[in-house]
PDB file of C-alpha atoms in Angstrom:
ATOM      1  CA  UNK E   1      21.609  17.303  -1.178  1.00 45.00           C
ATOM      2  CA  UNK E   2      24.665  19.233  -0.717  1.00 44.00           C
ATOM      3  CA  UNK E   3      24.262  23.079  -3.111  1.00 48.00           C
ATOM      4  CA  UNK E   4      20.675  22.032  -3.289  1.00 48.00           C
ATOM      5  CA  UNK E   5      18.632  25.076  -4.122  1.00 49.00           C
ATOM      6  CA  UNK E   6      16.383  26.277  -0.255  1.00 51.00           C
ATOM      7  CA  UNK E   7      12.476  25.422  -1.278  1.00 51.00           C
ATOM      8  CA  UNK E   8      10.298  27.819  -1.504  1.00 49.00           C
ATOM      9  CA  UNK E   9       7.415  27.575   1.500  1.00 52.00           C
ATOM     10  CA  UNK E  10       4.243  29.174   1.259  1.00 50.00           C
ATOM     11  CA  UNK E  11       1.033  28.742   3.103  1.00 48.00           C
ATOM     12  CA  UNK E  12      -2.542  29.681   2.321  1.00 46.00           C
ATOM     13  CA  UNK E  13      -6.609  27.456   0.553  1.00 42.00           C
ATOM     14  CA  UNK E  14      -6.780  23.980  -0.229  1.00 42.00           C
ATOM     15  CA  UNK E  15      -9.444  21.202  -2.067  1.00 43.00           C
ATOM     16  CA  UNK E  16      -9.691  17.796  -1.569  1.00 42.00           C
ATOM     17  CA  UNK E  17     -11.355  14.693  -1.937  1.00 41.00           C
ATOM     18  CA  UNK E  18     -13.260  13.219   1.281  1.00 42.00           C
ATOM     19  CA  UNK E  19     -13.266   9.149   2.041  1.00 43.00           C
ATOM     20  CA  UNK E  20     -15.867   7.719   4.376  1.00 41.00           C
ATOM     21  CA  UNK E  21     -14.043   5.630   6.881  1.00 42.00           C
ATOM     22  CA  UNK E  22     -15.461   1.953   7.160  1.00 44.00           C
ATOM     23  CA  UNK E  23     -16.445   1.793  10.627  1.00 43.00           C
ATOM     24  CA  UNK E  24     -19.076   1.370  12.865  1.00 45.00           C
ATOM     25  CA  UNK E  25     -20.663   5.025  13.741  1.00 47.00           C
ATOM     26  CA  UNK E  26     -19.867   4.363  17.548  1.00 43.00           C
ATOM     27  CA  UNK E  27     -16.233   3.225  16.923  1.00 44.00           C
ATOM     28  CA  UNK E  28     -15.682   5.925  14.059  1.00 47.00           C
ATOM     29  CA  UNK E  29     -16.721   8.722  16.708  1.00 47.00           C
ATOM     30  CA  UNK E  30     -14.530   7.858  19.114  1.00 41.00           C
ATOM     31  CA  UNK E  31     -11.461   7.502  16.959  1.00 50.00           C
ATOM     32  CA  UNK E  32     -12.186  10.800  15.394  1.00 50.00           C
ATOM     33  CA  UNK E  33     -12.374  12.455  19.052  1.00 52.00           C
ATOM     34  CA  UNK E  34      -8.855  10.743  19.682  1.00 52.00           C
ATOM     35  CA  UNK E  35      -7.666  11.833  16.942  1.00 58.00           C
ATOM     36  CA  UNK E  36      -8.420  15.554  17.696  1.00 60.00           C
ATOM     37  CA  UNK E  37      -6.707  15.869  20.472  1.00 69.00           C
ATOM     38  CA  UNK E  38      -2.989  14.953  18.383  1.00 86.00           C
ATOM     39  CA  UNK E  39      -1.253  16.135  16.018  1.00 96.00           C
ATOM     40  CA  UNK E  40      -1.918  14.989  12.553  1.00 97.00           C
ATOM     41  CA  UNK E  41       0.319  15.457   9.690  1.00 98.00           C
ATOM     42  CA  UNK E  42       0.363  14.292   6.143  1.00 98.00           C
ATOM     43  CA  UNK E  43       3.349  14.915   3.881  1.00 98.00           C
ATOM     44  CA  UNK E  44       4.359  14.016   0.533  1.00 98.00           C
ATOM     45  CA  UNK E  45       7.179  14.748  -2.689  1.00 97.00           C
ATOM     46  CA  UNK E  46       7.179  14.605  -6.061  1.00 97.00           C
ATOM     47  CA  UNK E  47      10.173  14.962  -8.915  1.00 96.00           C
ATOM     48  CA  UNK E  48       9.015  15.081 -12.747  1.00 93.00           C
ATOM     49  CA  UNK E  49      11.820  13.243 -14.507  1.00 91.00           C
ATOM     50  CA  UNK E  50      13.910  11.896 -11.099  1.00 90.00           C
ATOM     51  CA  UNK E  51      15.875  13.800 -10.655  1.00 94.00           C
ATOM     52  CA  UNK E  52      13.709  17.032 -12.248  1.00 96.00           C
ATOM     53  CA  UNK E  53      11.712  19.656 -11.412  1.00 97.00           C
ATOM     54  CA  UNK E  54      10.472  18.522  -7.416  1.00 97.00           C
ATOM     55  CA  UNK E  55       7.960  20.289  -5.446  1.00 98.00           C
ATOM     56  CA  UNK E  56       6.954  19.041  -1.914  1.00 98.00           C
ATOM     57  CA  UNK E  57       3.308  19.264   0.154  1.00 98.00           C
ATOM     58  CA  UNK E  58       2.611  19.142   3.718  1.00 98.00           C
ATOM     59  CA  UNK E  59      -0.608  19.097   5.703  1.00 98.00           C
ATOM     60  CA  UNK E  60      -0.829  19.920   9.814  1.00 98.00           C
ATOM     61  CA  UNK E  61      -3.728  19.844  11.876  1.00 97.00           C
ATOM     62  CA  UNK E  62      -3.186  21.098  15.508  1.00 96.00           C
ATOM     63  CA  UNK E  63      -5.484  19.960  18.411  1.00 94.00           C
ATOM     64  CA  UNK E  64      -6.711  23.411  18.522  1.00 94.00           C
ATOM     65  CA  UNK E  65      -8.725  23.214  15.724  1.00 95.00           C
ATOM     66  CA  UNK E  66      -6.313  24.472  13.125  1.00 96.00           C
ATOM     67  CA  UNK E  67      -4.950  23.262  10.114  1.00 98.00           C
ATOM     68  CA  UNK E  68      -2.409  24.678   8.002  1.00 98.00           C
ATOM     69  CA  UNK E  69      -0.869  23.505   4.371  1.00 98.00           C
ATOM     70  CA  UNK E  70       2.857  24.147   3.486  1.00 98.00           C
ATOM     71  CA  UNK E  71       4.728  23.825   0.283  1.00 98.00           C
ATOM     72  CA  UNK E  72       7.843  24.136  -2.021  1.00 98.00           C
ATOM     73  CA  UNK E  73       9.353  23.711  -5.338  1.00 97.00           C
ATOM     74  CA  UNK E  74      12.899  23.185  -6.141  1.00 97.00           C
ATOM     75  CA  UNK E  75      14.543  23.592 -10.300  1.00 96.00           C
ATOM     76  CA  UNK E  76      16.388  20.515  -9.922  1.00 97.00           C
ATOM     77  CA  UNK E  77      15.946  17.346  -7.419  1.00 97.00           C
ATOM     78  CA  UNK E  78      14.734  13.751  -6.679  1.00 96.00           C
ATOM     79  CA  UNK E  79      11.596  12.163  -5.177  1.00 96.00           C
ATOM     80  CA  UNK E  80      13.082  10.732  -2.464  1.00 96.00           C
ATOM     81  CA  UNK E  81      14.552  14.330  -1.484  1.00 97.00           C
ATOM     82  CA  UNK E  82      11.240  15.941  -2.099  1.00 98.00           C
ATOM     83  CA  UNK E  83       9.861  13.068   0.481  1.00 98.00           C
ATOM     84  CA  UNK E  84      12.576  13.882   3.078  1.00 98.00           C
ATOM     85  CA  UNK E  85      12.277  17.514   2.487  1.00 98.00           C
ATOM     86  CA  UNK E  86       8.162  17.910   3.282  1.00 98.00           C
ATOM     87  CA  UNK E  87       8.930  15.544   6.611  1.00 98.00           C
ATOM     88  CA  UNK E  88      11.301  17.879   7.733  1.00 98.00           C
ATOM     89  CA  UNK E  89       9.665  21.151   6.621  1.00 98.00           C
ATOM     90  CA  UNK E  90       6.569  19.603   8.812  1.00 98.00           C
ATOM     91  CA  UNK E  91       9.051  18.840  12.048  1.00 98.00           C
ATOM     92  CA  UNK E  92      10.674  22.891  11.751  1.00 98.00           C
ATOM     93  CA  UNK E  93       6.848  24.125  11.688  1.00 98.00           C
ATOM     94  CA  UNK E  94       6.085  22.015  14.582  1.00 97.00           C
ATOM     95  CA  UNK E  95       8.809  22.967  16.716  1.00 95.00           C
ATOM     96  CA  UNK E  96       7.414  25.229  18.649  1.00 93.00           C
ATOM     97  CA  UNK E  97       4.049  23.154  19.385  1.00 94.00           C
ATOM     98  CA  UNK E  98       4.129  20.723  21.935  1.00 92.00           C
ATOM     99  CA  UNK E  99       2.905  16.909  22.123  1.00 92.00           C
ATOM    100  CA  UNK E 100       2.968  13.753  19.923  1.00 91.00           C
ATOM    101  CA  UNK E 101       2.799  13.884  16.222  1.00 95.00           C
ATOM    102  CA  UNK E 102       1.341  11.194  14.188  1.00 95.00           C
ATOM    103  CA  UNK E 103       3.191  11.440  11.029  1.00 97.00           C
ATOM    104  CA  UNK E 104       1.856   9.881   7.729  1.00 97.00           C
ATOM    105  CA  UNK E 105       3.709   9.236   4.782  1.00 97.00           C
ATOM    106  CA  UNK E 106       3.550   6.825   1.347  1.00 95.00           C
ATOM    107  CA  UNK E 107       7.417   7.191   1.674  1.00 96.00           C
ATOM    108  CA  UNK E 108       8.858   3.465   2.965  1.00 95.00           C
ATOM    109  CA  UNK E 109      12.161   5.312   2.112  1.00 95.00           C
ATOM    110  CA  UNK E 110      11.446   7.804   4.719  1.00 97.00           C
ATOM    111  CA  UNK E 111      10.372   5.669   7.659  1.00 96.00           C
ATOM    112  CA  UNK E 112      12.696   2.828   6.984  1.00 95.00           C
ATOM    113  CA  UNK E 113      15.272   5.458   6.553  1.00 96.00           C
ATOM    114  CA  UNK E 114      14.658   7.178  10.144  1.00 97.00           C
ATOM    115  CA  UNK E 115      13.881   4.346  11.992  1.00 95.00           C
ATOM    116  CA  UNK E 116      16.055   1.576  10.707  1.00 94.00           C
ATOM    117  CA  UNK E 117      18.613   2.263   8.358  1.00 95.00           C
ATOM    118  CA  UNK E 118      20.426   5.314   9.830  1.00 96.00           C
ATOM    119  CA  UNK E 119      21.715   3.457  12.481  1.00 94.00           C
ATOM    120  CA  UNK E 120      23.868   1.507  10.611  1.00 95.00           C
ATOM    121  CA  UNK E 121      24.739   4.735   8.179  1.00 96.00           C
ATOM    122  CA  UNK E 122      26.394   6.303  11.692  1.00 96.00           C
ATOM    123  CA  UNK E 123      28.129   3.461  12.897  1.00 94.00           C
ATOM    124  CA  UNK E 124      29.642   2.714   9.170  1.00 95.00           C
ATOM    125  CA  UNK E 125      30.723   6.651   9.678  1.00 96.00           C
ATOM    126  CA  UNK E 126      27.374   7.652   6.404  1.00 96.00           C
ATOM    127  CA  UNK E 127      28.718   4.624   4.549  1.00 95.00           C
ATOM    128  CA  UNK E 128      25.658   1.853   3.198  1.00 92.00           C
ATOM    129  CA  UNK E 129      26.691  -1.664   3.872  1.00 88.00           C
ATOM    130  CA  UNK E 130      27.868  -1.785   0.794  1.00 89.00           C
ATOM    131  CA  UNK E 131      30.791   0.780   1.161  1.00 92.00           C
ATOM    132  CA  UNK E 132      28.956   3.490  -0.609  1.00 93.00           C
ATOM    133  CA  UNK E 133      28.348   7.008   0.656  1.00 96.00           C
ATOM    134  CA  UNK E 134      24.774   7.577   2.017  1.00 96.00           C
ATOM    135  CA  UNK E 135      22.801   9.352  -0.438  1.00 96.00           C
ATOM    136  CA  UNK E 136      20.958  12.569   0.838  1.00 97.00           C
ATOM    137  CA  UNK E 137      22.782  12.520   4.128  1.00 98.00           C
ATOM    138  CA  UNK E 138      22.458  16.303   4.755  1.00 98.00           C
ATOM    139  CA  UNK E 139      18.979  16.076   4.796  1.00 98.00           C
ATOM    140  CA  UNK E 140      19.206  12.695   6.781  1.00 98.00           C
ATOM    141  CA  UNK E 141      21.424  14.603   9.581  1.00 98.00           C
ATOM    142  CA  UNK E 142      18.665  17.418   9.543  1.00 98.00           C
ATOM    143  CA  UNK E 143      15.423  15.043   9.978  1.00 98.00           C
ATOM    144  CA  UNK E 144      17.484  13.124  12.576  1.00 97.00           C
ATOM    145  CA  UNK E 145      18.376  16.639  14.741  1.00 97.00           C
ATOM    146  CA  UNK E 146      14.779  16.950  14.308  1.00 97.00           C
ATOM    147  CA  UNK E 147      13.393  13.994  15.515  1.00 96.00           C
ATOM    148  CA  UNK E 148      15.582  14.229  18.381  1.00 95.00           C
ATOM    149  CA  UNK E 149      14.429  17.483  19.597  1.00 95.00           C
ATOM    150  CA  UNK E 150      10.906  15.687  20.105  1.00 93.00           C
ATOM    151  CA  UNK E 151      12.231  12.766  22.362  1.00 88.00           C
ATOM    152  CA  UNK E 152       9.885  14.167  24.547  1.00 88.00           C
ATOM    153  CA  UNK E 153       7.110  12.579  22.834  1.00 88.00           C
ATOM    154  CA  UNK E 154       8.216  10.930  19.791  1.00 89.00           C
ATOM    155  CA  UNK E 155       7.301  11.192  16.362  1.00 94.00           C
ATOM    156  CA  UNK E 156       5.045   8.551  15.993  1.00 94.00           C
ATOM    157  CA  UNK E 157       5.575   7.170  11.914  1.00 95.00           C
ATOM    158  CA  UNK E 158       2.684   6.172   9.973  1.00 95.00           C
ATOM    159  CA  UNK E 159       3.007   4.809   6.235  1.00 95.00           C
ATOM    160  CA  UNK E 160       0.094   5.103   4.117  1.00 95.00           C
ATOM    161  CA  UNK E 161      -0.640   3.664   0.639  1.00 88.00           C
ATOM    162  CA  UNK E 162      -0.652   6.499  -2.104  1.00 86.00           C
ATOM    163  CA  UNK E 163      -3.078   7.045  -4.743  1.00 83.00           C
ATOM    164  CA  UNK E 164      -5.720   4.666  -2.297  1.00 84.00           C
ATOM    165  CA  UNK E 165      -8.600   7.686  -2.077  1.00 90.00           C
ATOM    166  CA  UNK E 166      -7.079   8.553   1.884  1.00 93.00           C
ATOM    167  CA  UNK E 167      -7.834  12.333   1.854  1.00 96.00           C
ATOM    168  CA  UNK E 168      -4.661  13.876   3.743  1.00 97.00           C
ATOM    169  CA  UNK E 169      -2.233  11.557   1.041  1.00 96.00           C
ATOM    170  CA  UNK E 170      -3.992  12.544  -1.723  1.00 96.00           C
ATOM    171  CA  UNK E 171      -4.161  16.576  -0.745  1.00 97.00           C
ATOM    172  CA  UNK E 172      -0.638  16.077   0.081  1.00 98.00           C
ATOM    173  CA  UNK E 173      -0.044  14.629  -3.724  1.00 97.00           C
ATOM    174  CA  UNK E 174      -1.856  17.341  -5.331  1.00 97.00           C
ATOM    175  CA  UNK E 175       0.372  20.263  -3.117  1.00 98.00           C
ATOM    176  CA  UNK E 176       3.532  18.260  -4.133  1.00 98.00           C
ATOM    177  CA  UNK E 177       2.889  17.675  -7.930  1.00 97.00           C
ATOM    178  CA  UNK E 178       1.784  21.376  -8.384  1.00 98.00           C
ATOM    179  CA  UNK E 179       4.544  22.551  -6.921  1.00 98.00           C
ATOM    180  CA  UNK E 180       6.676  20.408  -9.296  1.00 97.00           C
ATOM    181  CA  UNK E 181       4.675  21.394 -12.168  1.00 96.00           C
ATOM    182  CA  UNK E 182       5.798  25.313 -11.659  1.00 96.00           C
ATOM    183  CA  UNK E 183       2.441  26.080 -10.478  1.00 96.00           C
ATOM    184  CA  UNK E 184       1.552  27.953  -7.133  1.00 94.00           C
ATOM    185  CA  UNK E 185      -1.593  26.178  -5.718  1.00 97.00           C
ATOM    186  CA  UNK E 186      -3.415  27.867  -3.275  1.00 97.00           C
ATOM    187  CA  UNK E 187      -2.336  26.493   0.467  1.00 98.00           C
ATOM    188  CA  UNK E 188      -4.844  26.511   3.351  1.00 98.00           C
ATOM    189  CA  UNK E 189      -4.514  28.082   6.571  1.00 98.00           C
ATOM    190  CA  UNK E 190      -7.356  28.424   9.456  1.00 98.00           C
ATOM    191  CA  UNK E 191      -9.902  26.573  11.102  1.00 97.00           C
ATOM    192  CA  UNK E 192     -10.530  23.026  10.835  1.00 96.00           C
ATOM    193  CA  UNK E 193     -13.596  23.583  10.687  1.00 96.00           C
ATOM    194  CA  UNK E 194     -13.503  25.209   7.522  1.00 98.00           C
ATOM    195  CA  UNK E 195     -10.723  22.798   5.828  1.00 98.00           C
ATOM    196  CA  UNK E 196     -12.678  20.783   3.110  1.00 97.00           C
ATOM    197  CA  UNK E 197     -10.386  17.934   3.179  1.00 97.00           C
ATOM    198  CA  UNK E 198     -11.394  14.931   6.287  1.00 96.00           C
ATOM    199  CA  UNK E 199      -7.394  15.004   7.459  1.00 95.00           C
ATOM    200  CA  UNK E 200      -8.711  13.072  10.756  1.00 94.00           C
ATOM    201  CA  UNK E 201     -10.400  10.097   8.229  1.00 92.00           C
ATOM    202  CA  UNK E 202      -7.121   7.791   8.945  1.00 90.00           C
ATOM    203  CA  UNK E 203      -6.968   4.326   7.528  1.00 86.00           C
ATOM    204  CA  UNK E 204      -7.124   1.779   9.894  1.00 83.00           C
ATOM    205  CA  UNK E 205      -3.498  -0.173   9.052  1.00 86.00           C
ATOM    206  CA  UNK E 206      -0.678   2.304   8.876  1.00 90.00           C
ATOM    207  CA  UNK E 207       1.835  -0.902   8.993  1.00 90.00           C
ATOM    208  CA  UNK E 208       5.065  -1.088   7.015  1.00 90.00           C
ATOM    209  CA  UNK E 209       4.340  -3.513   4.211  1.00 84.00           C
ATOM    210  CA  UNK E 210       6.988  -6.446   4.491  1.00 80.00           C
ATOM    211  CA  UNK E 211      10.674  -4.912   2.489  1.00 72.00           C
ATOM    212  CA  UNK E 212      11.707  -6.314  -0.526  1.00 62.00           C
ATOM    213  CA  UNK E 213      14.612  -8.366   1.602  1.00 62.00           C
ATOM    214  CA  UNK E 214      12.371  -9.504   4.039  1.00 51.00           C
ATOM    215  CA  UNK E 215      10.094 -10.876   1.529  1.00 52.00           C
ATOM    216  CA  UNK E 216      12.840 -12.263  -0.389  1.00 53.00           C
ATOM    217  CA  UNK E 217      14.286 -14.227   2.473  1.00 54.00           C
ATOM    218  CA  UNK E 218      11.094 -15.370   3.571  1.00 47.00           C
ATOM    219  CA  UNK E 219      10.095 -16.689  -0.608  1.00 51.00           C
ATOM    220  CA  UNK E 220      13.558 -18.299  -0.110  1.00 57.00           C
ATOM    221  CA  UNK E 221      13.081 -20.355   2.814  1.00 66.00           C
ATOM    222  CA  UNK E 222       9.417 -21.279   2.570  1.00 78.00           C
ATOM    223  CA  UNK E 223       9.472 -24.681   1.252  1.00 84.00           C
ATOM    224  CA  UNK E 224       6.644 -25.874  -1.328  1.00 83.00           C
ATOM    225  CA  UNK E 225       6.173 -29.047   0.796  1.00 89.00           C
ATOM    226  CA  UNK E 226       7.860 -32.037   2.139  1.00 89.00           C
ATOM    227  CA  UNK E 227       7.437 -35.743   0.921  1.00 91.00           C
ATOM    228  CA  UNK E 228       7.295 -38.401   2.644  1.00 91.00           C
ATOM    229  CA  UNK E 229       8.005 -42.439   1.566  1.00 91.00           C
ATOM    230  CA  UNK E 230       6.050 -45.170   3.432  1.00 91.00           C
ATOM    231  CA  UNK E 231       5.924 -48.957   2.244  1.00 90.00           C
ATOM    232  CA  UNK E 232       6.364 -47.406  -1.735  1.00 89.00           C
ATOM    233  CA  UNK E 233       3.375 -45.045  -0.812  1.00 90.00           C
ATOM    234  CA  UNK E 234       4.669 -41.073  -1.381  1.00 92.00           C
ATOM    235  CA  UNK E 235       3.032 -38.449   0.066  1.00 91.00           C
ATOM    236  CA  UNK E 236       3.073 -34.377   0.133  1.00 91.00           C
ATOM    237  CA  UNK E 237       2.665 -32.727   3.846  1.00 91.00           C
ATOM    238  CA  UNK E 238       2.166 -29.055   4.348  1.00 88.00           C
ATOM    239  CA  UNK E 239       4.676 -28.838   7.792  1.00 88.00           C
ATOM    240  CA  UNK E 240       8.075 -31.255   8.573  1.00 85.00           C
ATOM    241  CA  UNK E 241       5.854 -32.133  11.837  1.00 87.00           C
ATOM    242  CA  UNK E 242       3.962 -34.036  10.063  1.00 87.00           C
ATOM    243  CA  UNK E 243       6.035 -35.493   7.321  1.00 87.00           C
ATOM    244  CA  UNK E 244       8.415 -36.297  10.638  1.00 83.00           C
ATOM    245  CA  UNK E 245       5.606 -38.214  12.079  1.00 86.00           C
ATOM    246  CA  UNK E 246       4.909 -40.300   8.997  1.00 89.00           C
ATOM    247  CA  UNK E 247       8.996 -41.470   8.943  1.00 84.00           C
ATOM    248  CA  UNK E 248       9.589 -41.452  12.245  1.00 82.00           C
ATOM    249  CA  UNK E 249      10.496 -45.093  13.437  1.00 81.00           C
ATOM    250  CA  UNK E 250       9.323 -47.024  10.362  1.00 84.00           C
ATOM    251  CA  UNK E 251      12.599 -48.903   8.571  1.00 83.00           C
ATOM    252  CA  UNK E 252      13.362 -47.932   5.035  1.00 81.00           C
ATOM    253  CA  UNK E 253      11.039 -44.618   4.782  1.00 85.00           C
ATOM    254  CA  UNK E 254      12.422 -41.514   3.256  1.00 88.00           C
ATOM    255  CA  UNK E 255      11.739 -37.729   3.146  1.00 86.00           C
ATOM    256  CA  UNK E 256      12.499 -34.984   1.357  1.00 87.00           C
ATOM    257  CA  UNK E 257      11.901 -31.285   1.461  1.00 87.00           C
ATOM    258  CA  UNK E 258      10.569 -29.906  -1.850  1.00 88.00           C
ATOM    259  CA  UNK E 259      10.825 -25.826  -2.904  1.00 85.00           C
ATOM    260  CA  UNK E 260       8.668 -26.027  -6.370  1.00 84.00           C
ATOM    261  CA  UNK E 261       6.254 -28.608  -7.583  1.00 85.00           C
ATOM    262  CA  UNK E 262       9.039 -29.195 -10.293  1.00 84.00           C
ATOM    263  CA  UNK E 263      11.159 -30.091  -7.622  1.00 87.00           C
ATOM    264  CA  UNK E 264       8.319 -32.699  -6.204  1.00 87.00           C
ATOM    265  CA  UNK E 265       8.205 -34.237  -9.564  1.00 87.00           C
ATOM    266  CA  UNK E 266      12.016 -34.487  -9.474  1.00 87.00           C
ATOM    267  CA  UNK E 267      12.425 -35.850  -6.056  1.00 89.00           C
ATOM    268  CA  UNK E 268       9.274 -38.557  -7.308  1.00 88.00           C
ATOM    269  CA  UNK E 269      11.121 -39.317 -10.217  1.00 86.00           C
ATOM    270  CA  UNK E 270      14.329 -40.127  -8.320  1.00 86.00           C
ATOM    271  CA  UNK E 271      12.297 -42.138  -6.361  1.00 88.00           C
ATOM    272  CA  UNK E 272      11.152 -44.301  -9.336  1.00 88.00           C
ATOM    273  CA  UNK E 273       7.641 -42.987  -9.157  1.00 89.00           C
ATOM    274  CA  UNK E 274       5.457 -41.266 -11.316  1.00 87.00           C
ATOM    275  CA  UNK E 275       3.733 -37.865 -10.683  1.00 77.00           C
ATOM    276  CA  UNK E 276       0.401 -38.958 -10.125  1.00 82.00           C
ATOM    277  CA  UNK E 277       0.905 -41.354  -7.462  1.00 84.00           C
ATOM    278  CA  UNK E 278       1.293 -38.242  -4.764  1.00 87.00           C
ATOM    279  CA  UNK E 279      -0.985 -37.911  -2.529  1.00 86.00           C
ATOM    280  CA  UNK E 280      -2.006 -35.179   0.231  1.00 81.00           C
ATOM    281  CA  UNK E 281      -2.192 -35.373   3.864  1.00 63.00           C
ATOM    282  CA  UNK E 282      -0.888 -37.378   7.054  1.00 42.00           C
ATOM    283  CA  UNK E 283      -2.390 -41.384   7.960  1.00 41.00           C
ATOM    284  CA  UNK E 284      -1.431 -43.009  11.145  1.00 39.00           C
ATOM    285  CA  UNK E 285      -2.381 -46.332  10.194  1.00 39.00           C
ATOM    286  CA  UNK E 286       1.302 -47.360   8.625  1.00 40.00           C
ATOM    287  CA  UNK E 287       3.647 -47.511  11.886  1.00 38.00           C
TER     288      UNK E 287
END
């Protein structure tokens, strides 16, 4: 974000919506307890437009019972600097406060980016993998420097669905989007005790959903089924183990692997059957 305009930070009162974890009371207790003894952080960005008018929002609660709300606003910028900017704004506030931080953000562009991607970027000297300069990378280099400087006790990274009712994302949100909207919402600062939000009601999976590769590959090499051919009788198995067991050993069977039911009808019809003589399932009683 090289000549990027410097956000503008301010802290000071926040409102938010609470979301009643679903939990047994026992269980919810003691995760609540756990949780005040980290460091919690929600963060989040925003750009009207992309690239437009980006604000960024921040929440920190402190095992000491504090909690404290940061924000920004920049002319001119994208959401996926806005994102980047609010996770490192977080990491400079934190610096001087010891311990882990659990870090939660909707960004998959963020985590990924951190955790996975930027390897590559430094080996390839900031180039993608497909020969293209790494967008952002100043603000890569300065969440990196950042993360580092916590090796300590590492930045735990937590992704968290947006707009799914989970107070500290959606308080986050609201900071951001004002902020990108020109307006100057009023930022908290003080007790937790007084902070209306429930920042400590987590959800329970915090997972990376699957990428859009990973899901590709595995839609790609998923097959629909595999057919089997047994003394002229076809039939569809769910797993090659057992489609192998049908063929194995028994002279003039066939098999095939099938990606689509309209590839089952074609590898049916190439057998010189029809459609409707497939069945389902696995018999023993044809060796």
């Amino acid at each position: 974000m090289s000549g990027a305009p410097t956000p503008r930070r301010r802290t000071a009162r926040a409102v938010g919506p609470a979301n009643a974890a679903r939990r047994s009371a026992t269980e919810r207790q003691m995760t609540f307890e756990t949780r005040l003894h980290s460091i919690v952080a929600f963060t989040d960005g925003a750009a009207k437009g992309n690239p437009g008018p980006g604000g960024w929002g921040a929440i920190i609660a402190t095992p000491d019972g504090q909690v404290i709300e940061l924000g920004g606003g920049v002319r001119h910028t994208t959401n996926n600097q806005m994102e980047l900017t609010a996770v490192i704004e977080t990491l400079r506030q934190l610096r001087a406060t010891p311990g882990a931080i659990a870090l939660h953000t909707d960004s998959t562009y963020v985590i990924r980016g951190i955790t996975e991607w930027i390897h590559g970027w430094r080996r390839r000297g900031w180039m993608t993998a497909q020969g293209q300069p790494v967008l952002n990378r100043e603000l890569w280099e300065q969440l990196a420097a950042l993360t580092a400087e916590r090796r300590a006790a590492p930045v735990a990274w937590h992704y968290v669905r947006g707009h799914t009712l989970i107070p500290g994302n959606e308080r986050a949100d609201a900071i951001a989007v004002a902020f990108a909207g020109g307006q100057r919402p009023a930022l908290y600062a003080g007790a937790l005790t007084g902070y209306p939000v429930a920042i400590h009601d987590l959800p329970d999976d915090t997972t990376l959903p699957p990428s859009a590769r990973t899901r590709s590959n595995a839609e790609r090499q998923a097959p629909h089924s595999y057919l089997s051919l047994v003394n002229g009788r076809p039939m569809r198995h769910a797993t090659w183990a057992d489609c192998e067991r049908r063929v194995k050993g028994v002279s003039g069977a066939r098999f095939k692997k099938a990606m689509s039911a309209a590839e089952e009808s074609a590898i049916l019809a190439a057998w010189g059957l029809p459609a409707d003589a497939l069945e389902d399932g696995f018999t023993t009683d044809e060796h």
